Coordinates of C-alpha atoms in Angstrom, one line a residue:
X1 CA 4.3 -18.7 8.0
X2 CA 6.6 -20.6 5.8
X3 CA 9.5 -21.6 7.5
X4 CA 12.6 -21.3 5.6
X5 CA 14.9 -24.5 4.7
X6 CA 18.3 -24.8 4.0
X7 CA 20.1 -23.0 6.6
X8 CA 19.4 -25.1 9.9
X9 CA 22.4 -24.3 12.4
X10 CA 23.7 -21.9 10.0
X11 CA 24.4 -17.9 10.6
X12 CA 22.3 -15.8 8.2
X13 CA 22.2 -12.1 8.2
X14 CA 19.2 -9.8 7.5
X15 CA 20.0 -6.2 6.3
X16 CA 16.8 -3.9 6.7
X17 CA 14.2 -4.7 9.3
X18 CA 11.0 -3.4 7.6
X19 CA 8.1 -5.7 6.9
X20 CA 9.8 -8.1 4.7
X21 CA 13.2 -8.0 6.8
X22 CA 11.5 -8.9 10.2
X23 CA 9.0 -11.6 8.2
X24 CA 12.4 -13.2 7.0
X25 CA 13.9 -13.2 10.2
X26 CA 11.1 -14.9 11.8
X27 CA 10.8 -17.6 8.8
X28 CA 14.6 -18.1 9.0
X29 CA 14.6 -19.1 12.9
X30 CA 11.5 -21.0 12.4
X31 CA 13.8 -23.2 9.8
X32 CA 16.6 -23.6 12.5
X33 CA 18.9 -20.6 11.3
X34 CA 20.8 -18.4 13.5
X35 CA 19.7 -15.0 12.4
X36 CA 21.7 -11.6 12.9
X37 CA 20.0 -8.3 12.0
X38 CA 20.8 -5.0 11.3
X39 CA 19.0 -1.6 10.1
X40 CA 20.4 1.9 10.3
X41 CA 16.9 2.9 11.9
X42 CA 17.4 2.6 15.8
X43 CA 13.9 2.1 16.1
X44 CA 14.0 -0.7 14.0
X45 CA 16.7 -2.4 15.7
X46 CA 14.8 -2.1 19.1
X47 CA 11.8 -4.0 17.6
X48 CA 14.1 -6.7 16.3
X49 CA 15.5 -7.0 19.7
X50 CA 12.0 -7.1 21.4
X51 CA 11.4 -10.3 19.3
X52 CA 15.0 -11.7 21.0
X53 CA 17.1 -11.6 17.8
X54 CA 20.7 -10.8 17.8
X55 CA 21.3 -7.1 16.5
X56 CA 24.9 -6.6 14.9
X57 CA 26.3 -4.0 12.7
X58 CA 27.0 -5.8 9.7
X59 CA 29.3 -2.9 8.1
X60 CA 31.9 -3.3 10.8
X61 CA 34.9 -5.6 10.3
X62 CA 34.3 -9.1 11.1
X63 CA 30.7 -8.9 11.6
X64 CA 29.8 -11.3 8.5
X65 CA 32.3 -13.7 9.4
X66 CA 30.6 -17.3 9.4
X67 CA 27.6 -15.9 7.6
X68 CA 26.1 -18.4 5.0
X69 CA 24.0 -15.8 3.4
X70 CA 22.9 -12.1 3.5
X71 CA 19.1 -11.4 3.1
X72 CA 18.4 -7.9 1.7
X73 CA 15.5 -5.8 2.2
X74 CA 14.0 -4.2 -1.2
X75 CA 14.9 -0.9 -0.9
X76 CA 18.5 -1.4 -0.4
X77 CA 20.7 -0.5 -3.7
X78 CA 22.9 -3.7 -4.1
X79 CA 24.4 -2.2 -7.8
X80 CA 22.7 1.1 -8.9
X81 CA 23.3 4.2 -8.0
X82 CA 25.6 3.1 -5.3
X83 CA 25.8 -0.3 -3.7
X84 CA 25.3 -0.4 0.0
X85 CA 28.6 -0.9 1.8
X86 CA 27.3 -4.2 3.7
X87 CA 26.3 -5.7 0.2
X88 CA 29.8 -4.7 -1.2
X89 CA 31.5 -6.5 1.7
X90 CA 29.2 -9.3 1.4
X91 CA 29.9 -9.9 -2.4
X92 CA 33.9 -9.6 -2.0
X93 CA 33.6 -12.2 0.7
X94 CA 31.8 -14.4 -1.6
X95 CA 28.9 -14.5 0.5
X96 CA 25.3 -14.9 -1.6
X97 CA 22.8 -12.1 -1.6
X98 CA 19.1 -13.1 -1.6
X99 CA 15.7 -11.4 -0.8
X100 CA 12.6 -12.9 1.2
X101 CA 11.2 -13.8 -2.2
X102 CA 14.0 -16.1 -3.2
X103 CA 13.8 -17.7 0.3
X104 CA 9.9 -18.1 -0.2
X105 CA 10.3 -19.8 -3.5
X106 CA 13.2 -22.2 -2.2
X107 CA 11.2 -23.0 0.8
X108 CA 7.4 -23.2 -0.4
X109 CA 7.2 -26.6 -1.7
X110 CA 7.2 -29.4 0.9
X111 CA 7.2 -33.1 1.1
X112 CA 3.6 -32.6 2.5
X113 CA 2.5 -31.9 -0.9
X114 CA 2.5 -35.6 -1.9
X115 CA -0.8 -36.0 0.2
X116 CA -2.6 -33.0 -2.2
X117 CA -4.6 -34.1 -5.0
X118 CA -3.9 -30.8 -6.4
X119 CA -0.7 -29.0 -5.7
X120 CA -0.4 -25.8 -4.7
X121 CA 0.2 -22.9 -7.5
X122 CA 1.8 -19.7 -7.7
X123 CA 1.1 -16.6 -9.8
X124 CA 3.4 -14.1 -9.7
X125 CA 2.6 -10.7 -11.1
X126 CA 5.4 -7.7 -12.3
X127 CA 5.3 -4.8 -14.2
X128 CA 5.3 -0.9 -14.5
X129 CA 1.7 -0.2 -13.7
X130 CA -1.4 -2.2 -12.8
X131 CA 0.4 -5.2 -11.0
X132 CA -1.3 -4.2 -7.8
X133 CA -4.8 -4.1 -9.3
X134 CA -4.0 -7.3 -11.4
X135 CA -2.8 -9.4 -8.5
X136 CA -5.8 -8.2 -6.3
X137 CA -8.0 -9.0 -9.1
X138 CA -6.7 -12.4 -9.6
X139 CA -7.1 -13.1 -5.7
X140 CA -10.9 -11.7 -5.5
X141 CA -11.9 -13.8 -8.9
X142 CA -10.2 -16.9 -7.1
X143 CA -12.1 -16.2 -3.6
X144 CA -15.4 -15.5 -5.7
X145 CA -14.9 -18.8 -7.5
X146 CA -14.7 -21.0 -4.2
X147 CA -11.0 -21.2 -4.7
X148 CA -8.4 -20.8 -1.9
X149 CA -6.0 -17.9 -2.3
X150 CA -3.8 -15.9 -0.6
X151 CA -2.1 -12.3 -1.8
X152 CA 1.2 -11.4 -0.8
X153 CA 4.4 -9.9 -1.6
X154 CA 4.5 -6.2 -2.6
X155 CA 0.7 -6.3 -1.7
X156 CA -1.4 -7.6 1.2
X157 CA 1.2 -9.9 3.5
X158 CA 4.9 -10.6 3.4
X159 CA 5.5 -13.6 1.4
X160 CA 6.8 -15.6 4.1
X161 CA 4.0 -14.7 6.4
X162 CA 1.5 -16.3 4.7
X163 CA -0.2 -19.7 5.8
X164 CA 1.2 -22.9 4.4
X165 CA -1.0 -23.9 1.4
X166 CA -3.9 -26.3 1.4
X167 CA -4.8 -28.6 -1.5
X168 CA -5.3 -26.7 -4.4
X169 CA -4.6 -23.5 -2.9
X170 CA -3.1 -20.5 -4.9
X171 CA -0.7 -17.9 -3.8
X172 CA -1.0 -14.6 -5.7
X173 CA 2.2 -12.5 -5.7
X174 CA 2.9 -9.1 -6.7
X175 CA 6.3 -8.6 -7.2
X176 CA 8.3 -5.3 -7.6
X177 CA 11.6 -4.8 -10.0
X178 CA 13.6 -4.6 -6.6
X179 CA 12.2 -8.0 -5.9
X180 CA 12.8 -9.5 -8.7
X181 CA 16.2 -8.2 -9.6
X182 CA 17.7 -10.0 -6.6
X183 CA 15.9 -13.3 -5.6
X184 CA 17.9 -16.3 -6.3
X185 CA 14.9 -18.6 -6.8
X186 CA 11.9 -17.5 -9.2
X187 CA 9.7 -20.5 -9.8
X188 CA 6.0 -19.4 -10.1
X189 CA 3.6 -21.5 -12.2
X190 CA 1.9 -18.6 -14.0
X191 CA 3.8 -15.2 -14.7
X192 CA 2.2 -12.0 -15.8
X193 CA 3.7 -9.1 -17.3
X194 CA 1.4 -6.0 -17.5
X195 CA 3.6 -3.6 -19.2
X196 CA 6.8 -1.3 -19.1
X197 CA 7.1 2.4 -18.9
X198 CA 10.3 4.2 -17.6
X199 CA 10.4 4.1 -13.5
X200 CA 13.2 3.5 -11.0
X201 CA 15.6 4.0 -13.8
X202 CA 18.4 5.2 -11.2
X203 CA 17.9 2.1 -9.5
X204 CA 18.4 0.0 -12.5
X205 CA 21.0 1.8 -14.2
X206 CA 18.5 2.9 -17.1
X207 CA 15.5 1.2 -18.6
X208 CA 17.5 -1.4 -20.0
X209 CA 18.1 -2.7 -16.5
X210 CA 14.8 -1.9 -15.5
X211 CA 13.4 -4.4 -17.9
X212 CA 16.0 -7.0 -17.2
X213 CA 15.0 -7.0 -13.6
X214 CA 11.1 -7.7 -14.6
X215 CA 12.6 -10.3 -17.4
X216 CA 14.4 -12.5 -14.8
X217 CA 10.9 -13.5 -13.5
X218 CA 10.3 -15.3 -16.7
X219 CA 14.0 -16.0 -17.9
X220 CA 15.0 -17.6 -14.4
X221 CA 11.5 -19.0 -13.5
X222 CA 10.8 -21.0 -16.7
X223 CA 6.9 -20.6 -15.6
X224 CA 4.6 -23.3 -17.0
X225 CA 2.4 -20.2 -18.5
X226 CA 3.1 -16.6 -19.1
X227 CA 0.6 -13.9 -19.8
X228 CA 2.5 -10.9 -21.4
X229 CA 1.2 -7.4 -22.0
X230 CA 2.3 -6.9 -25.6
X231 CA 1.5 -3.2 -25.9
X232 CA 5.3 -2.0 -25.6
X233 CA 8.1 -3.3 -27.6
X234 CA 9.7 -5.1 -24.6
X235 CA 6.4 -7.0 -23.8
X236 CA 6.4 -8.0 -27.6
X237 CA 10.0 -9.0 -27.3
X238 CA 9.4 -11.1 -24.1
X239 CA 6.4 -12.9 -25.7
X240 CA 8.6 -13.8 -28.4
X241 CA 11.6 -14.9 -26.4
X242 CA 9.2 -17.2 -24.4
X243 CA 7.2 -18.7 -27.2
X244 CA 8.4 -21.6 -29.6
X245 CA 6.0 -20.6 -32.3
X246 CA 2.9 -18.7 -33.2
X247 CA 0.6 -21.4 -31.9
X248 CA 2.4 -21.9 -28.5
X249 CA -0.3 -21.2 -26.1
X250 CA 2.1 -21.6 -23.4
X251 CA 2.2 -17.7 -23.6
X252 CA -1.0 -15.7 -23.7
X253 CA -0.5 -12.1 -25.2
X254 CA -2.7 -9.5 -23.9
X255 CA -3.4 -6.0 -25.1
X256 CA -5.8 -2.7 -24.3
X257 CA -6.7 -1.3 -27.8
X258 CA -5.3 -3.9 -30.2
X259 CA -6.8 -6.8 -31.8
X260 CA -4.6 -9.8 -31.6
X261 CA -4.9 -12.4 -34.2
X262 CA -3.0 -15.5 -34.7
X263 CA -3.4 -19.6 -34.0
X264 CA -2.1 -18.8 -30.4
X265 CA -4.0 -17.4 -27.4
X266 CA -4.9 -13.8 -26.9
X267 CA -6.9 -11.8 -24.4
X268 CA -7.4 -7.9 -25.6
X269 CA -10.1 -5.5 -25.1
X270 CA -11.3 -3.0 -27.6
X271 CA -14.0 -0.3 -26.9
X272 CA -14.7 -1.8 -23.8
X273 CA -15.3 -5.4 -24.6
X274 CA -12.8 -8.0 -23.7
X275 CA -12.3 -11.0 -26.0
X276 CA -10.5 -14.2 -25.9
X277 CA -9.2 -16.0 -28.8
X278 CA -7.7 -19.4 -28.9
X279 CA -6.5 -21.4 -31.7
X280 CA -8.3 -18.7 -33.9
X281 CA -11.5 -18.9 -32.4
X282 CA -13.2 -16.9 -29.9
X283 CA -13.7 -18.6 -26.5
X284 CA -14.9 -15.7 -24.3
X285 CA -16.3 -12.3 -24.1
X286 CA -17.1 -9.8 -21.5
X287 CA -18.5 -5.9 -21.6
X288 CA -16.2 -4.2 -19.4
X289 CA -17.8 -0.9 -19.7
X290 CA -20.2 -1.3 -16.7
X291 CA -17.7 -2.6 -14.2
X292 CA -17.3 0.4 -11.8
X293 CA -14.3 -1.0 -10.1
X294 CA -12.4 -1.1 -13.5
X295 CA -12.6 2.3 -15.2
X296 CA -10.5 3.1 -18.3
X297 CA -8.5 1.3 -21.0
X298 CA -5.5 0.8 -18.3
X299 CA -8.0 -1.1 -16.0
X300 CA -9.2 -3.0 -18.9
X301 CA -5.6 -4.2 -19.6
X302 CA -5.7 -5.3 -16.0
X303 CA -8.8 -7.2 -16.4
X304 CA -7.1 -8.8 -19.3
X305 CA -4.3 -9.9 -17.5
X306 CA -6.3 -11.3 -14.7
X307 CA -8.9 -13.0 -16.9
X308 CA -6.1 -14.6 -18.8
X309 CA -4.3 -16.0 -15.3
X310 CA -7.3 -17.3 -14.1
X311 CA -8.3 -18.9 -17.7
X312 CA -4.9 -20.8 -17.4
X313 CA -6.3 -21.8 -13.9
X314 CA -9.5 -23.4 -15.8
X315 CA -11.8 -21.1 -14.5
X316 CA -15.0 -20.6 -17.0
X317 CA -15.5 -17.0 -18.7
X318 CA -18.8 -16.7 -16.9
X319 CA -17.2 -17.2 -13.5
X320 CA -14.5 -15.0 -14.1
X321 CA -17.1 -12.5 -15.4
X322 CA -19.6 -12.4 -12.4
X323 CA -16.4 -12.1 -10.1
X324 CA -15.3 -9.0 -12.0
X325 CA -18.7 -7.4 -11.5
X326 CA -18.2 -7.8 -7.9
X327 CA -14.6 -6.4 -7.6
X328 CA -14.5 -3.1 -5.4
X329 CA -11.2 -1.8 -6.6
X330 CA -8.2 -1.0 -4.5
X331 CA -7.6 1.9 -2.4
X332 CA -5.8 4.7 -3.8
X333 CA -6.2 3.1 -7.7
X334 CA -9.0 4.5 -9.4
X335 CA -10.8 4.3 -6.4
X336 CA -14.1 6.2 -6.1
X337 CA -14.5 7.9 -2.8
X338 CA -17.5 9.9 -3.4
X339 CA -20.5 10.9 -5.5
X340 CA -22.3 14.1 -4.7
X341 CA -24.1 16.7 -7.1
X342 CA -23.3 14.9 -10.4
X343 CA -19.6 15.3 -9.7
X344 CA -17.6 11.7 -9.4
X345 CA -14.3 12.0 -6.8
X346 CA -11.6 9.7 -7.7
X347 CA -8.6 8.7 -5.6
X348 CA -5.6 7.5 -7.9
X349 CA -2.7 8.9 -5.6
X350 CA -0.8 5.6 -6.8
X351 CA -0.4 7.3 -10.3
X352 CA 2.9 8.3 -8.9
X353 CA 4.5 8.5 -12.4
X354 CA 3.4 10.3 -15.8
X355 CA 2.3 7.2 -17.4
X356 CA -0.2 5.8 -14.7
X357 CA -1.4 9.7 -14.6
X358 CA -2.1 9.6 -18.4
X359 CA -4.0 6.7 -18.0
X360 CA -6.2 7.8 -15.3
X361 CA -6.8 11.0 -17.1
X362 CA -7.7 8.8 -20.1
X363 CA -10.3 7.2 -18.2
X364 CA -12.6 10.2 -17.8
X365 CA -14.0 12.9 -19.9
X366 CA -13.8 16.1 -18.2
X367 CA -11.6 16.4 -15.1
X368 CA -10.8 18.9 -12.2
X369 CA -7.3 17.2 -11.6
X370 CA -5.4 17.5 -8.6
X371 CA -1.6 16.8 -9.3
X372 CA 1.7 17.6 -8.7
X373 CA 4.5 16.4 -5.8
X374 CA 8.3 15.1 -6.3
X375 CA 8.4 15.2 -10.0
X376 CA 10.5 12.1 -11.6
X377 CA 12.5 12.3 -14.5
X378 CA 11.7 12.8 -18.1
X379 CA 9.2 15.7 -17.5
X380 CA 5.6 15.9 -18.2
X381 CA 5.4 16.0 -21.9
X382 CA 4.0 12.6 -22.4
X383 CA 0.6 13.7 -20.7
X384 CA -0.1 15.9 -23.7
X385 CA -2.5 13.3 -25.3
X386 CA -5.1 13.7 -22.2
X387 CA -4.7 17.3 -21.4
X388 CA -7.8 18.3 -23.5
X389 CA -9.6 16.5 -21.0
X390 CA -8.5 18.7 -18.1
X391 CA -11.1 21.4 -17.3
X392 CA -8.3 23.0 -14.7
X393 CA -5.4 21.4 -12.9
X394 CA -5.1 22.1 -9.1
X395 CA -1.2 21.8 -8.5
X396 CA 0.1 20.6 -4.9
X397 CA 3.7 19.9 -3.8
X398 CA 6.8 22.4 -2.8
X399 CA 7.7 22.6 -6.6
X400 CA 3.9 23.2 -7.4
X401 CA 4.8 26.5 -9.8
X402 CA 7.4 24.7 -11.8
X403 CA 5.1 21.8 -12.0
X404 CA 2.2 24.0 -13.2
X405 CA 4.1 25.8 -16.1
X406 CA 4.8 22.7 -17.8
X407 CA 0.9 21.9 -18.4
X408 CA 0.7 23.8 -21.7
X409 CA -2.5 24.9 -22.7
X410 CA -4.1 23.7 -19.4
X411 CA -5.4 26.2 -16.8
X412 CA -3.7 25.6 -13.8
X413 CA -4.0 27.0 -10.3
X414 CA -1.0 26.7 -8.0
X415 CA -2.6 25.5 -4.7
X416 CA 0.7 23.9 -3.1
X417 CA -1.6 22.3 -0.5
X418 CA -4.0 19.1 -0.5
X419 CA -6.5 21.3 1.2
X420 CA -6.6 24.1 -0.8
X421 CA -6.5 22.0 -4.0
X422 CA -9.5 19.9 -2.9
X423 CA -11.4 23.1 -1.9
X424 CA -10.8 25.0 -5.3
X425 CA -11.6 21.7 -7.3
X426 CA -14.9 21.0 -5.2
X427 CA -16.0 24.8 -5.6
X428 CA -15.3 24.8 -9.2
X429 CA -16.7 21.4 -10.4
X430 CA -19.7 21.2 -12.4
X431 CA -22.2 18.2 -13.0
X432 CA -20.8 15.3 -15.3
X433 CA -17.3 16.1 -14.4
X434 CA -14.6 14.3 -12.3
X435 CA -12.2 15.3 -9.6
X436 CA -9.6 13.0 -9.8
X437 CA -6.4 13.1 -7.7
X438 CA -3.7 11.3 -10.1
X439 CA -0.2 13.2 -9.2
X440 CA 2.0 11.9 -11.7
X441 CA 4.5 12.6 -9.1
X442 CA 5.9 11.1 -5.8
X443 CA 4.7 11.9 -2.6
X444 CA 7.8 12.4 -0.6
X445 CA 7.8 16.2 -0.5
X446 CA 4.8 16.4 1.6
X447 CA 3.9 13.0 2.5
X448 CA 5.5 9.6 3.8
X449 CA 3.8 7.8 0.8
X450 CA 1.3 7.5 -1.7
X451 CA -1.1 6.0 0.8
X452 CA -1.0 9.1 3.2
X453 CA -1.5 11.4 0.3
X454 CA -4.7 9.6 -0.8
X455 CA -6.0 9.2 2.7
X456 CA -5.7 13.1 2.8
X457 CA -7.4 13.6 -0.2
X458 CA -10.2 11.2 1.0
X459 CA -10.7 12.8 4.2
X460 CA -10.9 16.4 2.8
X461 CA -13.5 15.5 0.2
X462 CA -15.7 13.6 2.6
X463 CA -15.5 16.4 5.2
X464 CA -16.1 18.9 2.7
X465 CA -19.1 17.0 1.1
X466 CA -20.3 16.5 4.7
X467 CA -20.3 12.7 4.3
X468 CA -19.3 9.7 5.9
X469 CA -18.6 7.6 2.8

């Protein structure tokens, strides 16, 4: 645990008692704060009471009297589309609003670090797509290289649940826009921006607000080094803002598909090969094509970002390359779950938006595509470049018929349920094809989350194949 500093003998209120909320409550109490908790979910309140936290409806008159700070869980809106009542009251009273990420950064470094030969470092990863894989990949590379590493934030453990760092230890954080937009302290040593595509637009008041939430990690944090994906205009803009000139190697530009040139520091992938250039000279090269855990151009972008972050820590290209080959992949993200009869079965349930589904489809030549769910804003037209790879679509979800009619030029079967879709896809699949779950939609019409959806797909495939894989 990382005890929170600066609130000893003060009242701190926690709004939202999910994983991050309870973790923050424990860390605040460990730092000497008096903690008040609230969640609209009765079961969450019972869990807090079981740990002897004071539970108080923070929306009632006078509930925030004497409170020094309000700590908010990521899913609770503070501005758009409509701010939570308790947050509005807090702001009217002048009470600072923060989250567990802000508490972490204000509390992570301690006086005990003076005894360390090598200070601990924090790598923070954000972006629309690929941040989980990039974070997990950095963590994996560090462990394979014999470095002490902890993975936390939006993946792995809660940030305040991690162990106090050791000499030379590295903490790798995946941070969502919900986390970066509100944190009052953001001070990573290395910050990574993977890419930007439209997502969570209602929460951020549009694409500009969404980018602004991501940008805070760099503008507020002032990292020693920034790894920036420049395949979109927003990444190019961010890299330009952070750089003092073409040769400023505090910014490492990353691309998948475009050769980057100039006197600075670049890492890019083209035709399956990663290349590193620094001061106009090639410093490293890796063949990514046979790395099973990183299929497709989108994963090659993730590999470039992770490579750049690890090179910033001084790891040699050969060490990173060896670790890439042993990377097993993350569940629900281009995860190979079975191979039978010449057919490969891929679980990419995390492809919850059109852009991530497009990238998943582009990674394979001939696809039996299981898709559908709770459709997001913008429609499906952006999938057009990959639809020629689809042998047939098997559409699930309550609105499966409406989803299917948008797939112009693709044979689509309205299956509605995952069980039906898996059965039909397995029956139709031919050797050399891929059965791919990449829904291009949220899961909430049929599942609690994308993990549950991916687990259902995996269970049904393995059961149908008679496999315990």
